[in-house]
């Protein structure tokens, strides 16, 4: 998708600290981390947001959580706990319109979010 920074990262037109890749997904460090671990996990197919999901995306989006599980284990935050977040639309603060799962951990987190 033109003008999508996350598609540019997938295509290596833009640099990022990539930590995992498979045929469905890519994971990389967030540029502006909000916790000691802050990784973004994205589907390789361009999907704007949860609002734009279709049944076809079921497998690719389910995969994001398996990648989060594995990265949480790798970073040793699986026992202490971690947060997985997908922001959708303006009120949730979505700023990049290519679905991404935030994996946050390494510190205690408050609830409800601000
Ligand atoms: P959201 O607000 O849920 O749409 O989160 C977008 C996240 O993307 C935000 O935490 C910052 C991150 N981000 C934006 N641009 C870039 C970039 O060019 N590289 C990386 N690594 N992260 C980015």
mmCIF file of N, CA and C and ligand atoms in Angstrom:
data_model
loop_
_atom_site.group_PDB
_atom_site.id
_atom_site.type_symbol
_atom_site.label_atom_id
_atom_site.label_comp_id
_atom_site.label_asym_id
_atom_site.label_seq_id
_atom_site.Cartn_x
_atom_site.Cartn_y
_atom_site.Cartn_z
ATOM 1 N N UNK A 1 0.862 -1.197 0.000
ATOM 2 C CA UNK A 1 0.000 0.000 0.000
ATOM 3 C C UNK A 1 0.901 1.250 0.000
ATOM 4 N N UNK A 2 0.727 2.154 -0.989
ATOM 5 C CA UNK A 2 1.551 3.367 -0.998
ATOM 6 C C UNK A 2 1.240 4.246 0.223
ATOM 7 N N UNK A 3 2.222 4.989 0.665
ATOM 8 C CA UNK A 3 2.068 5.895 1.814
ATOM 9 C C UNK A 3 1.716 5.186 3.116
ATOM 10 N N UNK A 4 2.192 3.965 3.259
ATOM 11 C CA UNK A 4 1.998 3.259 4.537
ATOM 12 C C UNK A 4 3.391 2.939 5.082
ATOM 13 N N UNK A 5 3.739 3.556 6.222
ATOM 14 C CA UNK A 5 5.100 3.360 6.738
ATOM 15 C C UNK A 5 5.348 1.910 7.127
ATOM 16 N N UNK A 6 4.315 1.219 7.601
ATOM 17 C CA UNK A 6 4.530 -0.174 7.999
ATOM 18 C C UNK A 6 4.713 -1.078 6.772
ATOM 19 N N UNK A 7 4.023 -0.784 5.667
ATOM 20 C CA UNK A 7 4.288 -1.524 4.412
ATOM 21 C C UNK A 7 5.720 -1.242 3.958
ATOM 22 N N UNK A 8 6.178 -0.005 4.132
ATOM 23 C CA UNK A 8 7.564 0.334 3.764
ATOM 24 C C UNK A 8 8.560 -0.448 4.619
ATOM 25 N N UNK A 9 8.238 -0.657 5.888
ATOM 26 C CA UNK A 9 9.132 -1.453 6.753
ATOM 27 C C UNK A 9 9.141 -2.908 6.277
ATOM 28 N N UNK A 10 7.977 -3.443 5.928
ATOM 29 C CA UNK A 10 7.904 -4.830 5.411
ATOM 30 C C UNK A 10 8.780 -4.965 4.164
ATOM 31 N N UNK A 11 8.711 -3.953 3.293
ATOM 32 C CA UNK A 11 9.464 -4.007 2.026
ATOM 33 C C UNK A 11 10.905 -3.517 2.161
ATOM 34 N N UNK A 12 11.313 -3.219 3.403
ATOM 35 C CA UNK A 12 12.680 -2.756 3.691
ATOM 36 C C UNK A 12 13.006 -1.436 2.984
ATOM 37 N N UNK A 13 11.958 -0.638 2.703
ATOM 38 C CA UNK A 13 12.201 0.697 2.141
ATOM 39 C C UNK A 13 12.479 1.667 3.273
ATOM 40 N N UNK A 14 12.092 1.243 4.482
ATOM 41 C CA UNK A 14 12.318 2.053 5.679
ATOM 42 C C UNK A 14 12.935 1.134 6.720
ATOM 43 N N UNK A 15 13.855 1.684 7.506
ATOM 44 C CA UNK A 15 14.543 0.789 8.452
ATOM 45 C C UNK A 15 13.761 0.673 9.763
ATOM 46 N N UNK A 16 13.939 -0.454 10.409
ATOM 47 C CA UNK A 16 13.339 -0.721 11.724
ATOM 48 C C UNK A 16 14.138 -1.854 12.332
ATOM 49 N N UNK A 17 14.072 -1.944 13.661
ATOM 50 C CA UNK A 17 14.745 -3.061 14.348
ATOM 51 C C UNK A 17 13.807 -4.258 14.319
ATOM 52 N N UNK A 18 13.969 -5.072 13.290
ATOM 53 C CA UNK A 18 13.079 -6.222 13.105
ATOM 54 C C UNK A 18 13.521 -7.350 14.038
ATOM 55 N N UNK A 19 12.553 -7.916 14.764
ATOM 56 C CA UNK A 19 12.896 -8.964 15.734
ATOM 57 C C UNK A 19 12.312 -10.319 15.346
ATOM 58 N N UNK A 20 11.375 -10.331 14.395
ATOM 59 C CA UNK A 20 10.785 -11.605 13.967
ATOM 60 C C UNK A 20 10.096 -11.400 12.629
ATOM 61 N N UNK A 21 10.135 -12.461 11.797
ATOM 62 C CA UNK A 21 9.406 -12.417 10.521
ATOM 63 C C UNK A 21 8.991 -13.820 10.133
ATOM 64 N N UNK A 22 7.775 -13.971 9.625
ATOM 65 C CA UNK A 22 7.381 -15.217 8.961
ATOM 66 C C UNK A 22 6.521 -14.826 7.757
ATOM 67 N N UNK A 23 5.866 -15.798 7.130
ATOM 68 C CA UNK A 23 5.174 -15.450 5.894
ATOM 69 C C UNK A 23 3.943 -14.572 6.138
ATOM 70 N N UNK A 24 3.399 -14.585 7.352
ATOM 71 C CA UNK A 24 2.198 -13.795 7.645
ATOM 72 C C UNK A 24 2.491 -12.477 8.348
ATOM 73 N N UNK A 25 3.602 -12.434 9.079
ATOM 74 C CA UNK A 25 3.758 -11.324 10.022
ATOM 75 C C UNK A 25 5.189 -10.809 10.140
ATOM 76 N N UNK A 26 5.288 -9.603 10.694
ATOM 77 C CA UNK A 26 6.588 -8.990 10.952
ATOM 78 C C UNK A 26 6.494 -8.328 12.330
ATOM 79 N N UNK A 27 7.581 -8.412 13.110
ATOM 80 C CA UNK A 27 7.605 -7.761 14.427
ATOM 81 C C UNK A 27 8.852 -6.900 14.509
ATOM 82 N N UNK A 28 8.693 -5.691 15.052
ATOM 83 C CA UNK A 28 9.820 -4.767 15.172
ATOM 84 C C UNK A 28 9.634 -3.872 16.391
ATOM 85 N N UNK A 29 10.752 -3.327 16.860
ATOM 86 C CA UNK A 29 10.730 -2.465 18.047
ATOM 87 C C UNK A 29 9.989 -1.173 17.718
ATOM 88 N N UNK A 30 9.123 -0.734 18.648
ATOM 89 C CA UNK A 30 8.440 0.550 18.487
ATOM 90 C C UNK A 30 9.482 1.677 18.540
ATOM 91 N N UNK A 31 9.309 2.681 17.684
ATOM 92 C CA UNK A 31 10.273 3.788 17.599
ATOM 93 C C UNK A 31 10.230 4.658 18.861
ATOM 94 N N UNK A 32 9.107 4.611 19.580
ATOM 95 C CA UNK A 32 8.907 5.477 20.741
ATOM 96 C C UNK A 32 8.389 4.617 21.897
ATOM 97 N N UNK A 33 9.289 3.753 22.456
ATOM 98 C CA UNK A 33 8.821 2.719 23.389
ATOM 99 C C UNK A 33 8.204 3.276 24.667
ATOM 100 N N UNK A 34 7.108 2.660 25.077
ATOM 101 C CA UNK A 34 6.379 3.073 26.285
ATOM 102 C C UNK A 34 6.618 2.107 27.446
ATOM 103 N N UNK A 35 7.483 1.136 27.236
ATOM 104 C CA UNK A 35 7.810 0.150 28.278
ATOM 105 C C UNK A 35 9.147 -0.482 27.859
ATOM 106 N N UNK A 36 9.847 -1.147 28.815
ATOM 107 C CA UNK A 36 11.134 -1.763 28.455
ATOM 108 C C UNK A 36 11.034 -2.702 27.248
ATOM 109 N N UNK A 37 9.934 -3.444 27.159
ATOM 110 C CA UNK A 37 9.639 -4.172 25.909
ATOM 111 C C UNK A 37 8.455 -3.490 25.260
ATOM 112 N N UNK A 38 8.649 -3.021 24.040
ATOM 113 C CA UNK A 38 7.530 -2.454 23.268
ATOM 114 C C UNK A 38 7.769 -2.811 21.806
ATOM 115 N N UNK A 39 7.084 -3.866 21.407
ATOM 116 C CA UNK A 39 7.250 -4.402 20.046
ATOM 117 C C UNK A 39 5.922 -4.272 19.314
ATOM 118 N N UNK A 40 5.996 -3.956 18.035
ATOM 119 C CA UNK A 40 4.798 -3.916 17.188
ATOM 120 C C UNK A 40 4.802 -5.158 16.315
ATOM 121 N N UNK A 41 3.668 -5.848 16.273
ATOM 122 C CA UNK A 41 3.546 -7.059 15.458
ATOM 123 C C UNK A 41 2.459 -6.783 14.422
ATOM 124 N N UNK A 42 2.822 -6.920 13.162
ATOM 125 C CA UNK A 42 1.883 -6.521 12.096
ATOM 126 C C UNK A 42 1.675 -7.658 11.097
ATOM 127 N N UNK A 43 0.489 -7.687 10.469
ATOM 128 C CA UNK A 43 0.297 -8.637 9.375
ATOM 129 C C UNK A 43 1.008 -8.097 8.133
ATOM 130 N N UNK A 44 1.515 -8.978 7.291
ATOM 131 C CA UNK A 44 2.177 -8.499 6.067
ATOM 132 C C UNK A 44 1.161 -7.940 5.081
ATOM 133 N N UNK A 45 -0.062 -8.482 5.137
ATOM 134 C CA UNK A 45 -1.108 -7.937 4.276
ATOM 135 C C UNK A 45 -1.554 -6.596 4.861
ATOM 136 N N UNK A 46 -1.739 -5.603 4.009
ATOM 137 C CA UNK A 46 -2.166 -4.288 4.502
ATOM 138 C C UNK A 46 -3.642 -4.344 4.894
ATOM 139 N N UNK A 47 -3.902 -4.202 6.187
ATOM 140 C CA UNK A 47 -5.276 -4.110 6.705
ATOM 141 C C UNK A 47 -5.282 -2.826 7.530
ATOM 142 N N UNK A 48 -6.177 -1.906 7.179
ATOM 143 C CA UNK A 48 -6.136 -0.571 7.821
ATOM 144 C C UNK A 48 -6.337 -0.600 9.321
ATOM 145 N N UNK A 49 -7.303 -1.381 9.759
ATOM 146 C CA UNK A 49 -7.641 -1.390 11.188
ATOM 147 C C UNK A 49 -8.530 -2.593 11.450
ATOM 148 N N UNK A 50 -8.880 -2.799 12.716
ATOM 149 C CA UNK A 50 -9.811 -3.902 13.045
ATOM 150 C C UNK A 50 -11.134 -3.688 12.300
ATOM 151 N N UNK A 51 -11.518 -2.441 12.079
ATOM 152 C CA UNK A 51 -12.760 -2.164 11.337
ATOM 153 C C UNK A 51 -12.725 -2.721 9.914
ATOM 154 N N UNK A 52 -11.538 -2.862 9.357
ATOM 155 C CA UNK A 52 -11.413 -3.298 7.958
ATOM 156 C C UNK A 52 -11.148 -4.800 7.835
ATOM 157 N N UNK A 53 -11.133 -5.504 8.962
ATOM 158 C CA UNK A 53 -10.861 -6.954 8.939
ATOM 159 C C UNK A 53 -11.958 -7.725 8.213
ATOM 160 N N UNK A 54 -11.554 -8.794 7.533
ATOM 161 C CA UNK A 54 -12.544 -9.713 6.940
ATOM 162 C C UNK A 54 -12.215 -11.130 7.420
ATOM 163 N N UNK A 55 -13.095 -12.066 7.111
ATOM 164 C CA UNK A 55 -12.865 -13.468 7.507
ATOM 165 C C UNK A 55 -11.541 -13.970 6.938
ATOM 166 N N UNK A 56 -11.167 -13.462 5.781
ATOM 167 C CA UNK A 56 -9.896 -13.857 5.144
ATOM 168 C C UNK A 56 -8.679 -13.558 6.025
ATOM 169 N N UNK A 57 -8.849 -12.594 6.911
ATOM 170 C CA UNK A 57 -7.710 -12.142 7.725
ATOM 171 C C UNK A 57 -7.572 -12.924 9.029
ATOM 172 N N UNK A 58 -8.482 -13.862 9.244
ATOM 173 C CA UNK A 58 -8.547 -14.569 10.526
ATOM 174 C C UNK A 58 -7.206 -15.207 10.908
ATOM 175 N N UNK A 59 -6.625 -15.910 9.953
ATOM 176 C CA UNK A 59 -5.389 -16.637 10.233
ATOM 177 C C UNK A 59 -4.233 -15.666 10.499
ATOM 178 N N UNK A 60 -4.117 -14.670 9.638
ATOM 179 C CA UNK A 60 -3.004 -13.719 9.761
ATOM 180 C C UNK A 60 -3.083 -12.953 11.080
ATOM 181 N N UNK A 61 -4.303 -12.583 11.481
ATOM 182 C CA UNK A 61 -4.433 -11.800 12.707
ATOM 183 C C UNK A 61 -4.299 -12.678 13.944
ATOM 184 N N UNK A 62 -4.748 -13.913 13.865
ATOM 185 C CA UNK A 62 -4.537 -14.858 14.967
ATOM 186 C C UNK A 62 -3.055 -15.093 15.185
ATOM 187 N N UNK A 63 -2.304 -15.116 14.099
ATOM 188 C CA UNK A 63 -0.868 -15.339 14.167
ATOM 189 C C UNK A 63 -0.163 -14.268 15.007
ATOM 190 N N UNK A 64 -0.693 -13.024 14.960
ATOM 191 C CA UNK A 64 -0.053 -11.937 15.705
ATOM 192 C C UNK A 64 0.048 -12.292 17.194
ATOM 193 N N UNK A 65 -0.982 -12.950 17.711
ATOM 194 C CA UNK A 65 -0.971 -13.305 19.136
ATOM 195 C C UNK A 65 0.004 -14.440 19.434
ATOM 196 N N UNK A 66 0.163 -15.358 18.498
ATOM 197 C CA UNK A 66 1.153 -16.432 18.716
ATOM 198 C C UNK A 66 2.567 -15.853 18.702
ATOM 199 N N UNK A 67 2.784 -14.877 17.827
ATOM 200 C CA UNK A 67 4.096 -14.210 17.791
ATOM 201 C C UNK A 67 4.309 -13.450 19.102
ATOM 202 N N UNK A 68 3.259 -12.780 19.596
ATOM 203 C CA UNK A 68 3.361 -12.057 20.878
ATOM 204 C C UNK A 68 3.711 -13.034 21.995
ATOM 205 N N UNK A 69 3.068 -14.178 22.014
ATOM 206 C CA UNK A 69 3.352 -15.191 23.044
ATOM 207 C C UNK A 69 4.826 -15.592 23.001
ATOM 208 N N UNK A 70 5.327 -15.864 21.802
ATOM 209 C CA UNK A 70 6.719 -16.323 21.670
ATOM 210 C C UNK A 70 7.708 -15.218 22.041
ATOM 211 N N UNK A 71 7.420 -13.977 21.621
ATOM 212 C CA UNK A 71 8.339 -12.872 21.944
ATOM 213 C C UNK A 71 8.312 -12.568 23.440
ATOM 214 N N UNK A 72 7.142 -12.721 24.069
ATOM 215 C CA UNK A 72 7.048 -12.509 25.521
ATOM 216 C C UNK A 72 7.912 -13.541 26.251
ATOM 217 N N UNK A 73 7.892 -14.758 25.763
ATOM 218 C CA UNK A 73 8.752 -15.804 26.361
ATOM 219 C C UNK A 73 10.216 -15.466 26.164
ATOM 220 N N UNK A 74 10.544 -15.066 24.933
ATOM 221 C CA UNK A 74 11.933 -14.733 24.594
ATOM 222 C C UNK A 74 12.453 -13.579 25.455
ATOM 223 N N UNK A 75 11.601 -12.580 25.701
ATOM 224 C CA UNK A 75 12.005 -11.409 26.513
ATOM 225 C C UNK A 75 11.846 -11.645 28.014
ATOM 226 N N UNK A 76 11.359 -12.836 28.348
ATOM 227 C CA UNK A 76 11.170 -13.222 29.758
ATOM 228 C C UNK A 76 10.192 -12.296 30.489
ATOM 229 N N UNK A 77 9.139 -11.926 29.784
ATOM 230 C CA UNK A 77 8.081 -11.138 30.422
ATOM 231 C C UNK A 77 6.789 -11.948 30.503
ATOM 232 N N UNK A 78 6.874 -13.217 30.115
ATOM 233 C CA UNK A 78 5.658 -14.040 30.115
ATOM 234 C C UNK A 78 5.159 -14.311 31.531
ATOM 235 N N UNK A 79 6.074 -14.448 32.485
ATOM 236 C CA UNK A 79 5.655 -14.741 33.863
ATOM 237 C C UNK A 79 5.244 -13.472 34.599
ATOM 238 N N UNK A 80 6.002 -12.392 34.412
ATOM 239 C CA UNK A 80 5.667 -11.139 35.118
ATOM 240 C C UNK A 80 4.402 -10.515 34.533
ATOM 241 N N UNK A 81 4.143 -10.768 33.266
ATOM 242 C CA UNK A 81 2.936 -10.263 32.621
ATOM 243 C C UNK A 81 3.247 -9.227 31.559
ATOM 244 N N UNK A 82 2.347 -9.116 30.634
ATOM 245 C CA UNK A 82 2.541 -8.162 29.523
ATOM 246 C C UNK A 82 1.174 -7.750 29.016
ATOM 247 N N UNK A 83 1.167 -6.693 28.224
ATOM 248 C CA UNK A 83 -0.101 -6.201 27.668
ATOM 249 C C UNK A 83 -0.041 -6.263 26.143
ATOM 250 N N UNK A 84 -1.130 -6.711 25.531
ATOM 251 C CA UNK A 84 -1.264 -6.690 24.073
ATOM 252 C C UNK A 84 -2.415 -5.742 23.742
ATOM 253 N N UNK A 85 -2.146 -4.797 22.872
ATOM 254 C CA UNK A 85 -3.130 -3.734 22.586
ATOM 255 C C UNK A 85 -3.224 -3.508 21.085
ATOM 256 N N UNK A 86 -4.460 -3.360 20.601
ATOM 257 C CA UNK A 86 -4.665 -2.881 19.226
ATOM 258 C C UNK A 86 -5.547 -1.651 19.327
ATOM 259 N N UNK A 87 -5.028 -0.504 18.958
ATOM 260 C CA UNK A 87 -5.817 0.722 18.936
ATOM 261 C C UNK A 87 -6.572 0.809 17.616
ATOM 262 N N UNK A 88 -7.832 1.171 17.700
ATOM 263 C CA UNK A 88 -8.647 1.294 16.483
ATOM 264 C C UNK A 88 -9.318 2.656 16.450
ATOM 265 N N UNK A 89 -8.937 3.456 15.454
ATOM 266 C CA UNK A 89 -9.611 4.732 15.222
ATOM 267 C C UNK A 89 -9.169 5.859 16.145
ATOM 268 N N UNK A 90 -9.808 6.986 15.952
ATOM 269 C CA UNK A 90 -9.412 8.252 16.568
ATOM 270 C C UNK A 90 -9.456 8.214 18.093
ATOM 271 N N UNK A 91 -10.557 7.775 18.672
ATOM 272 C CA UNK A 91 -10.681 7.805 20.138
ATOM 273 C C UNK A 91 -9.675 6.898 20.828
ATOM 274 N N UNK A 92 -9.268 5.851 20.156
ATOM 275 C CA UNK A 92 -8.291 4.924 20.755
ATOM 276 C C UNK A 92 -6.859 5.401 20.518
ATOM 277 N N UNK A 93 -6.689 6.414 19.668
ATOM 278 C CA UNK A 93 -5.358 6.963 19.419
ATOM 279 C C UNK A 93 -4.587 6.240 18.332
ATOM 280 N N UNK A 94 -5.302 5.552 17.428
ATOM 281 C CA UNK A 94 -4.581 4.898 16.321
ATOM 282 C C UNK A 94 -3.944 5.971 15.440
ATOM 283 N N UNK A 95 -2.626 5.837 15.224
ATOM 284 C CA UNK A 95 -1.933 6.855 14.427
ATOM 285 C C UNK A 95 -1.357 6.275 13.137
ATOM 286 N N UNK A 96 -1.221 4.953 13.069
ATOM 287 C CA UNK A 96 -0.735 4.318 11.833
ATOM 288 C C UNK A 96 -1.825 3.356 11.372
ATOM 289 N N UNK A 97 -2.288 3.561 10.137
ATOM 290 C CA UNK A 97 -3.442 2.807 9.659
ATOM 291 C C UNK A 97 -3.028 1.553 8.886
ATOM 292 N N UNK A 98 -2.286 0.717 9.594
ATOM 293 C CA UNK A 98 -1.954 -0.659 9.191
ATOM 294 C C UNK A 98 -2.016 -1.406 10.523
ATOM 295 N N UNK A 99 -2.958 -2.325 10.649
ATOM 296 C CA UNK A 99 -3.199 -3.001 11.941
ATOM 297 C C UNK A 99 -1.888 -3.417 12.598
ATOM 298 N N UNK A 100 -1.768 -3.125 13.895
ATOM 299 C CA UNK A 100 -0.570 -3.536 14.635
ATOM 300 C C UNK A 100 -0.948 -3.878 16.059
ATOM 301 N N UNK A 101 -0.329 -4.948 16.533
ATOM 302 C CA UNK A 101 -0.526 -5.384 17.912
ATOM 303 C C UNK A 101 0.668 -4.887 18.708
ATOM 304 N N UNK A 102 0.406 -4.052 19.725
ATOM 305 C CA UNK A 102 1.486 -3.609 20.612
ATOM 306 C C UNK A 102 1.734 -4.720 21.637
ATOM 307 N N UNK A 103 2.977 -5.089 21.832
ATOM 308 C CA UNK A 103 3.352 -5.992 22.927
ATOM 309 C C UNK A 103 4.184 -5.161 23.904
ATOM 310 N N UNK A 104 3.621 -4.952 25.095
ATOM 311 C CA UNK A 104 4.255 -4.086 26.098
ATOM 312 C C UNK A 104 4.521 -4.885 27.363
ATOM 313 N N UNK A 105 5.705 -4.725 27.935
ATOM 314 C CA UNK A 105 5.988 -5.433 29.187
ATOM 315 C C UNK A 105 7.282 -4.948 29.804
ATOM 316 N N UNK A 106 7.592 -5.524 30.971
ATOM 317 C CA UNK A 106 8.833 -5.176 31.656
ATOM 318 C C UNK A 106 8.638 -4.159 32.756
ATOM 319 N N UNK A 107 7.392 -3.748 32.994
ATOM 320 C CA UNK A 107 7.077 -2.839 34.104
ATOM 321 C C UNK A 107 5.594 -3.028 34.435
ATOM 322 N N UNK A 108 5.209 -2.673 35.688
ATOM 323 C CA UNK A 108 3.785 -2.750 36.021
ATOM 324 C C UNK A 108 3.004 -1.716 35.217
ATOM 325 N N UNK A 109 1.776 -2.038 34.873
ATOM 326 C CA UNK A 109 0.943 -1.121 34.080
ATOM 327 C C UNK A 109 -0.390 -0.871 34.769
ATOM 328 N N UNK A 110 -0.853 0.351 34.633
ATOM 329 C CA UNK A 110 -2.111 0.725 35.279
ATOM 330 C C UNK A 110 -3.308 0.301 34.423
ATOM 331 N N UNK A 111 -4.440 0.195 35.077
ATOM 332 C CA UNK A 111 -5.708 -0.049 34.384
ATOM 333 C C UNK A 111 -6.793 0.762 35.064
ATOM 334 N N UNK A 112 -7.694 1.437 34.402
ATOM 335 C CA UNK A 112 -7.844 1.469 32.960
ATOM 336 C C UNK A 112 -6.794 2.364 32.299
ATOM 337 N N UNK A 113 -6.550 2.152 30.991
ATOM 338 C CA UNK A 113 -5.585 3.001 30.291
ATOM 339 C C UNK A 113 -6.126 4.426 30.197
ATOM 340 N N UNK A 114 -5.246 5.384 30.015
ATOM 341 C CA UNK A 114 -5.657 6.794 29.958
ATOM 342 C C UNK A 114 -6.445 7.104 28.714
HETATM 343 P P1 LIG B 1 -0.860 3.533 17.366
HETATM 344 O O1 LIG B 1 -0.947 4.781 18.150
HETATM 345 O O2 LIG B 1 -1.577 2.369 18.072
HETATM 346 O O3 LIG B 1 -1.298 3.693 15.914
HETATM 347 O O4 LIG B 1 0.678 3.139 17.365
HETATM 348 C C1 LIG B 1 1.577 3.454 16.352
HETATM 349 C C2 LIG B 1 2.928 3.128 16.890
HETATM 350 O O5 LIG B 1 3.833 3.086 15.810
HETATM 351 C C3 LIG B 1 3.503 4.159 17.877
HETATM 352 O O6 LIG B 1 3.703 3.532 19.134
HETATM 353 C C4 LIG B 1 4.805 4.615 17.283
HETATM 354 C C5 LIG B 1 5.090 3.577 16.222
HETATM 355 N N1 LIG B 1 5.736 4.077 15.021
HETATM 356 C C6 LIG B 1 5.290 5.090 14.230
HETATM 357 N N2 LIG B 1 6.138 5.267 13.198
HETATM 358 C C7 LIG B 1 7.109 4.327 13.329
HETATM 359 C C8 LIG B 1 8.264 4.013 12.563
HETATM 360 O O7 LIG B 1 8.553 4.608 11.532
HETATM 361 N N3 LIG B 1 9.037 2.999 13.020
HETATM 362 C C9 LIG B 1 8.727 2.298 14.158
HETATM 363 N N4 LIG B 1 9.574 1.329 14.514
HETATM 364 N N5 LIG B 1 7.651 2.570 14.894
HETATM 365 C C10 LIG B 1 6.851 3.576 14.488
#
